Coordinates of C-alpha atoms in Angstrom, one line a residue:
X1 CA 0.0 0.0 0.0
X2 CA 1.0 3.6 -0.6
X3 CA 2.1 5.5 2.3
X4 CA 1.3 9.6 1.5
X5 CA 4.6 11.1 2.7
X6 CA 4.0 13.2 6.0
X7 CA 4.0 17.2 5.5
X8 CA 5.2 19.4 8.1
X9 CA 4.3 22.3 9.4
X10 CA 7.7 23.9 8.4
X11 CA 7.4 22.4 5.2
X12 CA 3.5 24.1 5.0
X13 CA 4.7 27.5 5.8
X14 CA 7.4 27.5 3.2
X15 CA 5.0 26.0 0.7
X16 CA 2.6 28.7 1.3
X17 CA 4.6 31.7 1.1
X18 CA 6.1 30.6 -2.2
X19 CA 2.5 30.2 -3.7
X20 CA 3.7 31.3 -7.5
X21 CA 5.7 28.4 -7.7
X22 CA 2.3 26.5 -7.7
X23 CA 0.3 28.8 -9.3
X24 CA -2.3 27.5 -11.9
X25 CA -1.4 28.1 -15.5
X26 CA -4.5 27.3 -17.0
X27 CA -4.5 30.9 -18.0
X28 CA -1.9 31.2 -19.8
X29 CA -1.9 31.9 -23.8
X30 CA 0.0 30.6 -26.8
X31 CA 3.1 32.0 -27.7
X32 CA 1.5 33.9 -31.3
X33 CA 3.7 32.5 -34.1
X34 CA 5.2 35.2 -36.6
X35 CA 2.8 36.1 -38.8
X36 CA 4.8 34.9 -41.6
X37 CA 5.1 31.6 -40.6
X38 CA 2.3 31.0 -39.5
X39 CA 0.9 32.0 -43.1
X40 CA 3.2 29.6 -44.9
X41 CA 2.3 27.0 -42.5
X42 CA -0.8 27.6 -43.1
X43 CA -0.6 27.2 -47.0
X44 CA 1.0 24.0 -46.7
X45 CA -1.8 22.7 -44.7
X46 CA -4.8 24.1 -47.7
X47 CA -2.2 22.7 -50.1
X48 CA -2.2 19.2 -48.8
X49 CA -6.9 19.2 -48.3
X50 CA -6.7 20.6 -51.7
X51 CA -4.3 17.9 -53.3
X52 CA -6.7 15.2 -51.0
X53 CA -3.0 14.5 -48.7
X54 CA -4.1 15.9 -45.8
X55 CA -4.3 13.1 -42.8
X56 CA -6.6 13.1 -40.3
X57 CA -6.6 10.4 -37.6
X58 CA -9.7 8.2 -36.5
X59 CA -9.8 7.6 -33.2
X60 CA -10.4 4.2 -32.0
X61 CA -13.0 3.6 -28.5
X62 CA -11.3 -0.4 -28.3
X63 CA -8.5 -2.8 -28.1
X64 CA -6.4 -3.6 -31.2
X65 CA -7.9 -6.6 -32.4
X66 CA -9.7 -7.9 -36.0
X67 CA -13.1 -6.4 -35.0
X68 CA -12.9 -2.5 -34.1
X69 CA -14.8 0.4 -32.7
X70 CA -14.2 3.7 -34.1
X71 CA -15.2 6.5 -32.5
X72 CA -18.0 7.9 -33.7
X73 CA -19.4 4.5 -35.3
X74 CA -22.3 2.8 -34.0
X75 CA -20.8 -0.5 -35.0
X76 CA -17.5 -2.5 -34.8
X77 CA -15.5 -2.3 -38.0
X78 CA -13.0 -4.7 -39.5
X79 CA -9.5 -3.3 -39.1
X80 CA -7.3 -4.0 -42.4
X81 CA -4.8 -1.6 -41.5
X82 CA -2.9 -2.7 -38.4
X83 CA 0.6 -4.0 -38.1
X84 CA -0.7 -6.6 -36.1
X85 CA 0.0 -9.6 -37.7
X86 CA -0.5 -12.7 -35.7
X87 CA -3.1 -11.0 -33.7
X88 CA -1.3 -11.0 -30.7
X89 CA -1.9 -7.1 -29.7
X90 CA -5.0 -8.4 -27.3
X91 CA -3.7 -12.0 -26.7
X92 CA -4.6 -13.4 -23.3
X93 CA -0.7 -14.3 -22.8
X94 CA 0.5 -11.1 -23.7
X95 CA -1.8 -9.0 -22.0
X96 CA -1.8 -11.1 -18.9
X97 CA 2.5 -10.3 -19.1
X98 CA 2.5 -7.1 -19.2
X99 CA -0.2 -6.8 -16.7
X100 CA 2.2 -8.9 -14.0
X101 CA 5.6 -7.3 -15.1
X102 CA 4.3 -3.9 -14.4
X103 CA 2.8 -4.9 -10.9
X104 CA 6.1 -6.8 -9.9
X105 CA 8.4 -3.8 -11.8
X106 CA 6.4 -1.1 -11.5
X107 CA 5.5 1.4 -14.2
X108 CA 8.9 2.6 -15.3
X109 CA 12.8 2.9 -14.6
X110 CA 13.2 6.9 -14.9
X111 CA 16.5 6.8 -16.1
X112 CA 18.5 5.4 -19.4
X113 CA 19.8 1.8 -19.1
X114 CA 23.4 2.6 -17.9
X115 CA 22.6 5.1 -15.2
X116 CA 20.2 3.3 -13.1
X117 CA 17.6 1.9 -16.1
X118 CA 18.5 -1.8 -16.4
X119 CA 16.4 -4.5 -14.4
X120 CA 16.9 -8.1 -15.1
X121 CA 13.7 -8.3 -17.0
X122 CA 15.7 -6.5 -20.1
X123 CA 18.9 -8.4 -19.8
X124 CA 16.6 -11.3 -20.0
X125 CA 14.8 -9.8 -23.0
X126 CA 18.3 -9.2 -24.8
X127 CA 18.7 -13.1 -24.1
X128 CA 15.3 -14.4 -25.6
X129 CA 15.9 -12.3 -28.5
X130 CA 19.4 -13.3 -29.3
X131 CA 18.4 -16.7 -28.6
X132 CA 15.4 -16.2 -31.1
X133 CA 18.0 -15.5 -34.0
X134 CA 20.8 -18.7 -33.0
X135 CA 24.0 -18.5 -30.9
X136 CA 26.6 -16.1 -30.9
X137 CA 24.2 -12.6 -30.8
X138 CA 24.1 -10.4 -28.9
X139 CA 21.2 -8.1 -28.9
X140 CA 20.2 -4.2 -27.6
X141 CA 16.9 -2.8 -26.8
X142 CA 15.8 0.7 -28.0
X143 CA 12.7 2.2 -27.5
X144 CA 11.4 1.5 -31.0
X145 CA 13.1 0.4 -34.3
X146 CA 13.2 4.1 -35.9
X147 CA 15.7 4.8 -32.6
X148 CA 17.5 1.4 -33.7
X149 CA 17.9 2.9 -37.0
X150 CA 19.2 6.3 -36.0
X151 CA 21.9 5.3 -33.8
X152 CA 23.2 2.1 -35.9
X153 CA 25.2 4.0 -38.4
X154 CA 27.2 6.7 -36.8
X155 CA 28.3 4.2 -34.3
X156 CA 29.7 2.3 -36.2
X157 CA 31.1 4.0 -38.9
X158 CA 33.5 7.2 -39.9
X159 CA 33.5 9.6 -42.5
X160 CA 36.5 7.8 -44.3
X161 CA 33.6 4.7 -44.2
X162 CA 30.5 4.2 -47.0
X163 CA 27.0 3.5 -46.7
X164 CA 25.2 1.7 -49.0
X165 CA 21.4 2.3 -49.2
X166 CA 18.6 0.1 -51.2
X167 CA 16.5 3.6 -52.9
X168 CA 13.1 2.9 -51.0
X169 CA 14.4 2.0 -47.8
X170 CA 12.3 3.2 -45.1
X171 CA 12.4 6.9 -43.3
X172 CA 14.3 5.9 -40.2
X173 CA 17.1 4.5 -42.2
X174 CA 17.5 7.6 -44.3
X175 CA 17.0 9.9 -41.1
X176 CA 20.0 7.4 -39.6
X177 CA 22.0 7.9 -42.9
X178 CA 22.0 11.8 -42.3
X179 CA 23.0 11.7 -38.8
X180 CA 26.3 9.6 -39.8
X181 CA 29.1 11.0 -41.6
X182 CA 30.6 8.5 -43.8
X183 CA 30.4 8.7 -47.3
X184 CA 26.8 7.8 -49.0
X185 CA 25.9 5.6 -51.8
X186 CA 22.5 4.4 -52.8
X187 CA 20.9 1.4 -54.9
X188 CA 17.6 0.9 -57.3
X189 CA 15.2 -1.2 -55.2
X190 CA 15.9 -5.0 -54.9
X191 CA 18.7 -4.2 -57.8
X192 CA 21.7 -6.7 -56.9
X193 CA 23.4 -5.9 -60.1
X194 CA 23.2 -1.9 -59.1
X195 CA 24.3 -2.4 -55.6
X196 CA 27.4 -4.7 -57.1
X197 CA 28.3 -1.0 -59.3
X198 CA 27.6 1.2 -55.8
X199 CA 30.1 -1.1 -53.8
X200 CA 33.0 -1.1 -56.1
X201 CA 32.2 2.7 -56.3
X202 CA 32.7 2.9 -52.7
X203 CA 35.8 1.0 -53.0
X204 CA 37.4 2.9 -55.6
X205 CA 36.4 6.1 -53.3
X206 CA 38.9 3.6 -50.9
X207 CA 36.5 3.2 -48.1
X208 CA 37.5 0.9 -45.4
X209 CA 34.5 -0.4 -44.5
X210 CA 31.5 -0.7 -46.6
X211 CA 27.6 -1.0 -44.6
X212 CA 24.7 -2.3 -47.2
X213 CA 21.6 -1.6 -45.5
X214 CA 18.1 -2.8 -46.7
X215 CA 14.3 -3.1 -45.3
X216 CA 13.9 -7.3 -45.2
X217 CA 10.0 -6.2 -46.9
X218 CA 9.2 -2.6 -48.2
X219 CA 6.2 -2.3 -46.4
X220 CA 4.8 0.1 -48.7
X221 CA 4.6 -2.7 -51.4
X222 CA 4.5 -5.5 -49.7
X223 CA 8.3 -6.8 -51.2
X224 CA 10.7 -9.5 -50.0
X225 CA 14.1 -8.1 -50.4
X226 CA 16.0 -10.3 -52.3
X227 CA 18.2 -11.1 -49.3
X228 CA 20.3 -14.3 -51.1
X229 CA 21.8 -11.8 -54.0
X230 CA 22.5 -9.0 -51.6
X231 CA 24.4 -11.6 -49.5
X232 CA 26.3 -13.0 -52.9
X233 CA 27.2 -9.3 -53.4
X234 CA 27.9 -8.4 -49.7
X235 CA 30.5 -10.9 -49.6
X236 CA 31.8 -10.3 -52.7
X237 CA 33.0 -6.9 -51.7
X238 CA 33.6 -8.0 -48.2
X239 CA 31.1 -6.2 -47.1
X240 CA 28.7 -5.7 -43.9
X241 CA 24.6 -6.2 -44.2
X242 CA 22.2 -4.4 -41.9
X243 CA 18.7 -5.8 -42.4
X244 CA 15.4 -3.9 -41.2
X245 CA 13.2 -6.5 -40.4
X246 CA 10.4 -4.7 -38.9
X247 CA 7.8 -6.4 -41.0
X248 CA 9.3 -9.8 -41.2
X249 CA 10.1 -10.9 -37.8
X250 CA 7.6 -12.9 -35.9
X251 CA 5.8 -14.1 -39.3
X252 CA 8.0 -14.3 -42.8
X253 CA 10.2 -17.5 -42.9
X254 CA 9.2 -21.1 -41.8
X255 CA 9.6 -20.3 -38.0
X256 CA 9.1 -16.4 -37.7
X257 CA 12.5 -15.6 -37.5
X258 CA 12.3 -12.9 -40.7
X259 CA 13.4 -12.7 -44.4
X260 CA 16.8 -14.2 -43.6
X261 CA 14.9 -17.2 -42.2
X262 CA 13.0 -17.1 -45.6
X263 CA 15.5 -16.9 -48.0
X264 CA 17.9 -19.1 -46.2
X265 CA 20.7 -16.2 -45.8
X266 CA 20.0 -16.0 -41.2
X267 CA 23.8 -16.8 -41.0
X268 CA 25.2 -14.1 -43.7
X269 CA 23.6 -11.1 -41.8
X270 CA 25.6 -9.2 -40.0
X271 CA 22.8 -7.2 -37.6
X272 CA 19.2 -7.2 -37.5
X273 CA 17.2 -4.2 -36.5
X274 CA 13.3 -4.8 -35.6
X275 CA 10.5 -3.9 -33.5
X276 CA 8.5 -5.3 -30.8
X277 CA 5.7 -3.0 -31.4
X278 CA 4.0 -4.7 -34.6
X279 CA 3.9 -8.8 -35.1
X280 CA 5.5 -9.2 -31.5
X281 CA 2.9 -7.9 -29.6
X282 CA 2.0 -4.6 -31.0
X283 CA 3.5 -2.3 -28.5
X284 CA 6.6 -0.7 -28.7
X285 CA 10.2 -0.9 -28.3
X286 CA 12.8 -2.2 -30.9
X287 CA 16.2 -3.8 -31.1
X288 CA 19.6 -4.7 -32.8
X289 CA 20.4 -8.4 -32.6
X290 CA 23.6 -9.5 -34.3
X291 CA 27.1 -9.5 -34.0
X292 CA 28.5 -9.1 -30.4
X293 CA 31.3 -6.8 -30.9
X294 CA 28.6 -4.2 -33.3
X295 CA 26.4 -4.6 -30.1
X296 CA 28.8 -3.8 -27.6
X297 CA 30.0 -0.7 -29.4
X298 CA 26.2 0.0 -29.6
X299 CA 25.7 0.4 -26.1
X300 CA 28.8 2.4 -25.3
X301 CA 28.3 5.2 -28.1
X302 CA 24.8 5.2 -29.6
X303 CA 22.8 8.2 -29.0
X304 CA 19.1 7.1 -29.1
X305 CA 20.2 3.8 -26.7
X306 CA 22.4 6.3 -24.2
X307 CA 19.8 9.2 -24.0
X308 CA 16.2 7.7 -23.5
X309 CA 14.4 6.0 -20.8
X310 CA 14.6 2.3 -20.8
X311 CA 11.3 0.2 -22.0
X312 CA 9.1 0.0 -19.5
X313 CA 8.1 -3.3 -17.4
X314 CA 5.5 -3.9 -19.3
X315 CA 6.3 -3.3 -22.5
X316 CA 9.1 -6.1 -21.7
X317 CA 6.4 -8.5 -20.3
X318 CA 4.2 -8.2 -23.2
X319 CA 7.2 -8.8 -25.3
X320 CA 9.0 -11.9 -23.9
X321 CA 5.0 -13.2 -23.9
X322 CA 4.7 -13.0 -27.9
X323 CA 7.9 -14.0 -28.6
X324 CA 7.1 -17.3 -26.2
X325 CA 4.5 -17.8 -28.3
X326 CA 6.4 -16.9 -32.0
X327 CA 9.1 -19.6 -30.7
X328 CA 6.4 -22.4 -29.8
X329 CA 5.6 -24.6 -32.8
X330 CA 2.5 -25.6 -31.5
X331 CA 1.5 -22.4 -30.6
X332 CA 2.8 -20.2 -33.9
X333 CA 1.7 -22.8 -36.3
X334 CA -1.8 -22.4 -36.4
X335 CA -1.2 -18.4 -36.7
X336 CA 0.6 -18.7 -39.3
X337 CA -1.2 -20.7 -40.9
X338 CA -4.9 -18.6 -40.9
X339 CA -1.7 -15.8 -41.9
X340 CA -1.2 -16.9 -45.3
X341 CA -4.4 -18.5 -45.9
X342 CA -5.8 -15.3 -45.4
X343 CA -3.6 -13.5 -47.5
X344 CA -3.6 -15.7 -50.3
X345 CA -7.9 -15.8 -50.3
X346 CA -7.4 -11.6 -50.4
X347 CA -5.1 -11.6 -53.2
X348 CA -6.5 -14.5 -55.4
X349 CA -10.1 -12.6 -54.8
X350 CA -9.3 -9.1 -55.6
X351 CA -7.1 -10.1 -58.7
X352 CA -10.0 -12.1 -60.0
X353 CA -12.4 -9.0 -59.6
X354 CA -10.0 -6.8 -61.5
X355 CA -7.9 -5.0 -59.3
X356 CA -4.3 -4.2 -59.3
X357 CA -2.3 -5.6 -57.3
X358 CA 1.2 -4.8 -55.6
X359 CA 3.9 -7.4 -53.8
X360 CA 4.1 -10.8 -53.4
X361 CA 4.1 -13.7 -50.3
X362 CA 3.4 -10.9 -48.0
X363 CA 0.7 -10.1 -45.1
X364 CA 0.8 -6.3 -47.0
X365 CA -0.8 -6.4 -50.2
X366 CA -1.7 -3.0 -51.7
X367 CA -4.5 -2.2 -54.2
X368 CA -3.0 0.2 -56.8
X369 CA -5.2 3.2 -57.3
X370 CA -2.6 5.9 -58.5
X371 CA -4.9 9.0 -57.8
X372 CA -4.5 10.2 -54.2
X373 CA -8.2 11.6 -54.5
X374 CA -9.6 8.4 -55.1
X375 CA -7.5 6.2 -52.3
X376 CA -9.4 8.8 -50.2
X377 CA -12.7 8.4 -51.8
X378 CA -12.3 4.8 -51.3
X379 CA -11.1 4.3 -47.9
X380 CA -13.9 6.8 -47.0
X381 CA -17.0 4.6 -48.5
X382 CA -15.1 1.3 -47.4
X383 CA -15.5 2.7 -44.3
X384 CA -19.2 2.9 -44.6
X385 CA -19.6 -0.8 -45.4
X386 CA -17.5 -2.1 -42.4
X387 CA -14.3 -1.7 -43.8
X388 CA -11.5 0.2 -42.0
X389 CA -8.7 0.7 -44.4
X390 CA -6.1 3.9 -44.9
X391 CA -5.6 5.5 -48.5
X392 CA -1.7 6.2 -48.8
X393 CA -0.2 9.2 -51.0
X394 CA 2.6 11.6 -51.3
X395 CA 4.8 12.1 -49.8
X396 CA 4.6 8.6 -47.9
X397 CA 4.5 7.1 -51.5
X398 CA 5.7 8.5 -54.4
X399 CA 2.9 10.8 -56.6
X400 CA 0.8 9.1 -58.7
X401 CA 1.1 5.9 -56.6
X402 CA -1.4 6.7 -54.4
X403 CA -2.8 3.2 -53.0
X404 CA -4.7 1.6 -49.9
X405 CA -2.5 -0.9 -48.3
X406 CA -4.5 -3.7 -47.2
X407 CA -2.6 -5.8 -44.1
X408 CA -3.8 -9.1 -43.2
X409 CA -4.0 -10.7 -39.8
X410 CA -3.6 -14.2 -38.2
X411 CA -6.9 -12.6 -36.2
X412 CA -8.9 -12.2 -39.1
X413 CA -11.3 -15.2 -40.3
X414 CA -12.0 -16.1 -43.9
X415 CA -15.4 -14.6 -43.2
X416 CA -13.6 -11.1 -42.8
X417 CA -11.6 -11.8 -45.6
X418 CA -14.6 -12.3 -47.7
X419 CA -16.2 -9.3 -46.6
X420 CA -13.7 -7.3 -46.9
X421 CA -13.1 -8.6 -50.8
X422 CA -17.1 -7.7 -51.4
X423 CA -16.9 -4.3 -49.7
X424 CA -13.8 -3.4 -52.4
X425 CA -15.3 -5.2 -55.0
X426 CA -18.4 -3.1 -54.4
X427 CA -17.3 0.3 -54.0
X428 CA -14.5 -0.3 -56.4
X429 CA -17.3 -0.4 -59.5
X430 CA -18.8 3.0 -57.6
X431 CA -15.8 4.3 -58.5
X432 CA -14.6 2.9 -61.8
X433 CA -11.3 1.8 -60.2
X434 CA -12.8 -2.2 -61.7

C-alpha cells in the first residue's frame, strides 16, 4: 500500500509563502507564431486538403484486435490496416504479461539503461531475442526500431567509411544515414546488379568499411528483399549487411525468424534491426540483434540507446509473452497458418475481380489506385460498409502511386476476408477503379 509522505508544518509554511511556484497556468496563452510563418504553415496545410493528402486520424474507442470500434461508429468495423499480424496485440498471454511485469516492476525505470535503467527483465529480453536469432548474438533494446535505425550507423562507422542504401528503404534508415558522416551511396530497389556497381564505387572512393543496409519487406509494397543476392554481393566486396526486419520478424520465414529465415541467408547477416511493437505484440520498443562486438560498441556510443528511458516493465512482459509464443511450434503454427491463408484468399479474390495488385508472399498487399483523390474516396465509402482501411499518398509514397495498403492478420477469419473482398469489389465499380 502507498504511504502519502507526512508534511510538516515547516514544510506548509514554506510551501505557502512561495504560492507562485504552484500557481495555476490554466490561463496562460499561446506564444503567437510570426505572422509569416504561421501564413506559410498555413498554406502548406490548404495545399495538402486541396491535393486530397491531408491526414486526419480516426480515433479508435477499443482494443487492437480484427473487429474495431471507431469513434463515432455505432458498430465495430473490421481493421485491415494494423501492423498486427499474428493478432497478438490483445492476446490473453501477452496481456496477462504485461499486466504482471508492471505490478512486480512497477510502471517505469526513470533513467536510461546505464545510469540506473536496467532490471533483469531487459537483460533477459536481450537473451530471448538473441536466442530467437541462433547463438553467438548479442542483442540491444531501443525504444522503437526508428531509434534502432538512427543510432546504428554513426556508431559504427566514420566519415573515411560508405554507406550503401537500397532507394526505397524506409524513413528511419535515411534519417540514420543523415545523422552519420561516412560517405553515402544508394541502390535501385531490390537491384543486386546496381548495388554490385555502388560497392565497387565505394571501394574505388577507398572506403574501409562498406555497410549495405536494406528493409527485409518494403512495407509500402509488400516486397521481400532479395536477401540471397544482396548476400552473394555483400560478400563479394567483403562487405557488412544491416537488415530492417520490422515487418518480417515474428511471421515471414518457416519459424518467424524474418526474411533471412525465408531466403535461407540468417547466418550471412551481420545485424538485424526490428520492432517489438508490430507482429510481437503490438507495443513498442525495438532492437539490434547481431554481432556481439557491433552490439557492444552500440551500447557504449549510440545516442538514441544512451539518451532515452529504458522500456518500460510492461512493454518487456508483453514482449518476452509474444515471442514465447512466436518460438512455440504448437502455438505459432496455427497463426501462421490462418496468416497466409488469409492472405492468399485476399489476393487471389481481388485479382480475379480486377484489381491491381502490388507485392508478393506478404501479409501487405496493396491495391494500386494511382490518384490520391480516389484512395481517399475509397477508404472513405469502405468505411461505410464495415471496412477500415487507410488511403496512402505523397509524400509517404511516391505521386501518382497513391494506394490503400490492405494488411492481413492471423486474427482475421475467412469470413472477414470475404467481406472485406465484397466491400472493395463493391465500392471499387462506384468508383470505376474495376
Amino acid at each position: 500500500m502507498y504511504a502519502r509522505p507526512t508534511v510538516t508544518r515547516s514544510l506548509q509554511q514554506c510551501l505557502s509563502g512561495n504560492r507562485r511556484l504552484f500557481a495555476s497556468t490554466a490561463q496562460h496563452k499561446q506564444a503567437p507564431l510570426p505572422a509569416a510563418f504561421e501564413e506559410r504553415v498555413s498554406q502548406a496545410l490548404d495545399g495538402m486538403r486541396t491535393a486530397g493528402t491531408f491526414k486526419t486520424e480516426r480515433v479508435i474507442a477499443t482494443p487492437q484486435r480484427a473487429a474495431i470500434q471507431v469513434q463515432g461508429s455505432s458498430s465495430n468495423v473490421l481493421n485491415f490496416c494494423a501492423n498486427n499480424y499474428l493478432g497478438l496485440a490483445d492476446h490473453p498471454q501477452v496481456v496477462e504479461r504485461a499486466s504482471e511485469y508492471l505490478h512486480k516492476w512497477g510502471n517505469g525505470l526513470s533513467s536510461v539503461r546505464f545510469i540506473c535503467g536496467t532490471q533483469s527483465i531487459h537483460k533477459d529480453l536481450e537473451d530471448q531475442i538473441s536466442q530467437f536469432y541462433g547463438s553467438g548474438r548479442d542483442t540491444i533494446l531501443y525504444a522503437s526500431c526508428f531509434d534502432a535505425n538512427a543510432g546504428v550507423f554513426e556508431s559504427l562507422l566514420t566519415e573515411n567509411d560508405a554507406i550503401i542504401s537500397d532507394a526505397l528503404n524506409h524513413a528511419s534508415i535515411i534519417d540514420g544515414v543523415r545523422l552519420c558522416k561516412a560517405k553515402r551511396f544508394r541502390y535501385a530497389n531490390g537491384d543486386a546488379q546496381d548495388l554490385d556497381r555502388q560497392l565497387q564505387k565505394a571501394s574505388e572512393a577507398g572506403c574501409p568499411v562498406k555497410m549495405v543496409v536494406t528493409d527485409g519487406v518494403f512495407s509500402m509494397d509488400g516486397v521481400v528483399a532479395p536477401l540471397r543476392d544482396i548476400c552473394d554481393v555483400v560478400e563479394k566486396h567483403g562487405a557488412v549487411l544491416l537488415v530492417d526486419d520490422a515487418h518480417a520478424t515474428g511471421f515471414v520465414g518457416e519459424t518467424g525468424r524474418g526474411t533471412g529465415e525465408y531466403w535461407g541467408v540468417l547466418d550471412r547477416v551481420h545485424l538485424v534491426n526490428s520492432t517489438l511493437g508490430k507482429a510481437l505484440g503490438g507495443a513498442s520498443g525495438g532492437y539490434t540483434v547481431g554481432n556481439p562486438l557491433l552490439v557492444s560498441l552500440l551500447r557504449n556510443t549510440s545516442r538514441p540507446y544512451l539518451f532515452s528511458n529504458t522500456l518500460a516493465p510492461s512493454v518487456v512482459g508483453a514482449a518476452a509473452a509474444a515471442l514465447d509464443l512466436v518460438s512455440n511450434a504448437e502455438t505459432r503454427t496455427p497463426l501462421l497458418q490462418q496468416l497466409w491463408a488469409n492472405a492468399e484468399l485476399f489476393r487471389t479474390r481481388m485479382t480475379d475481380a480486377g484489381f491491381t495488385l502490388a507485392g508478393k508472399d506478404h501479409a501487405i498487399i496493396p491495391v494500386m489506385l494511382g490518384d490520391a483523390r480516389v484512395a481517399s474516396q475509397m477508404a472513405d465509402a469502405l468505411l461505410r460498409r464495415g471496412i477500415y482501411v487507410i488511403g496512402f499518398s505523397f509524400p509517404v509514397v511516391p505521386r501518382d502511386r497513391a494506394r490503400i495498403r490492405v494488411q492481413l492478420s492471423a486474427a482475421h477469419t475467412t469470413e472477414h476476408v470475404n467481406r472485406a473482398v465484397d466491400a472493395f469489389i463493391e465500392v471499387g465499380r462506384e468508383l470505376n477503379v474495376i
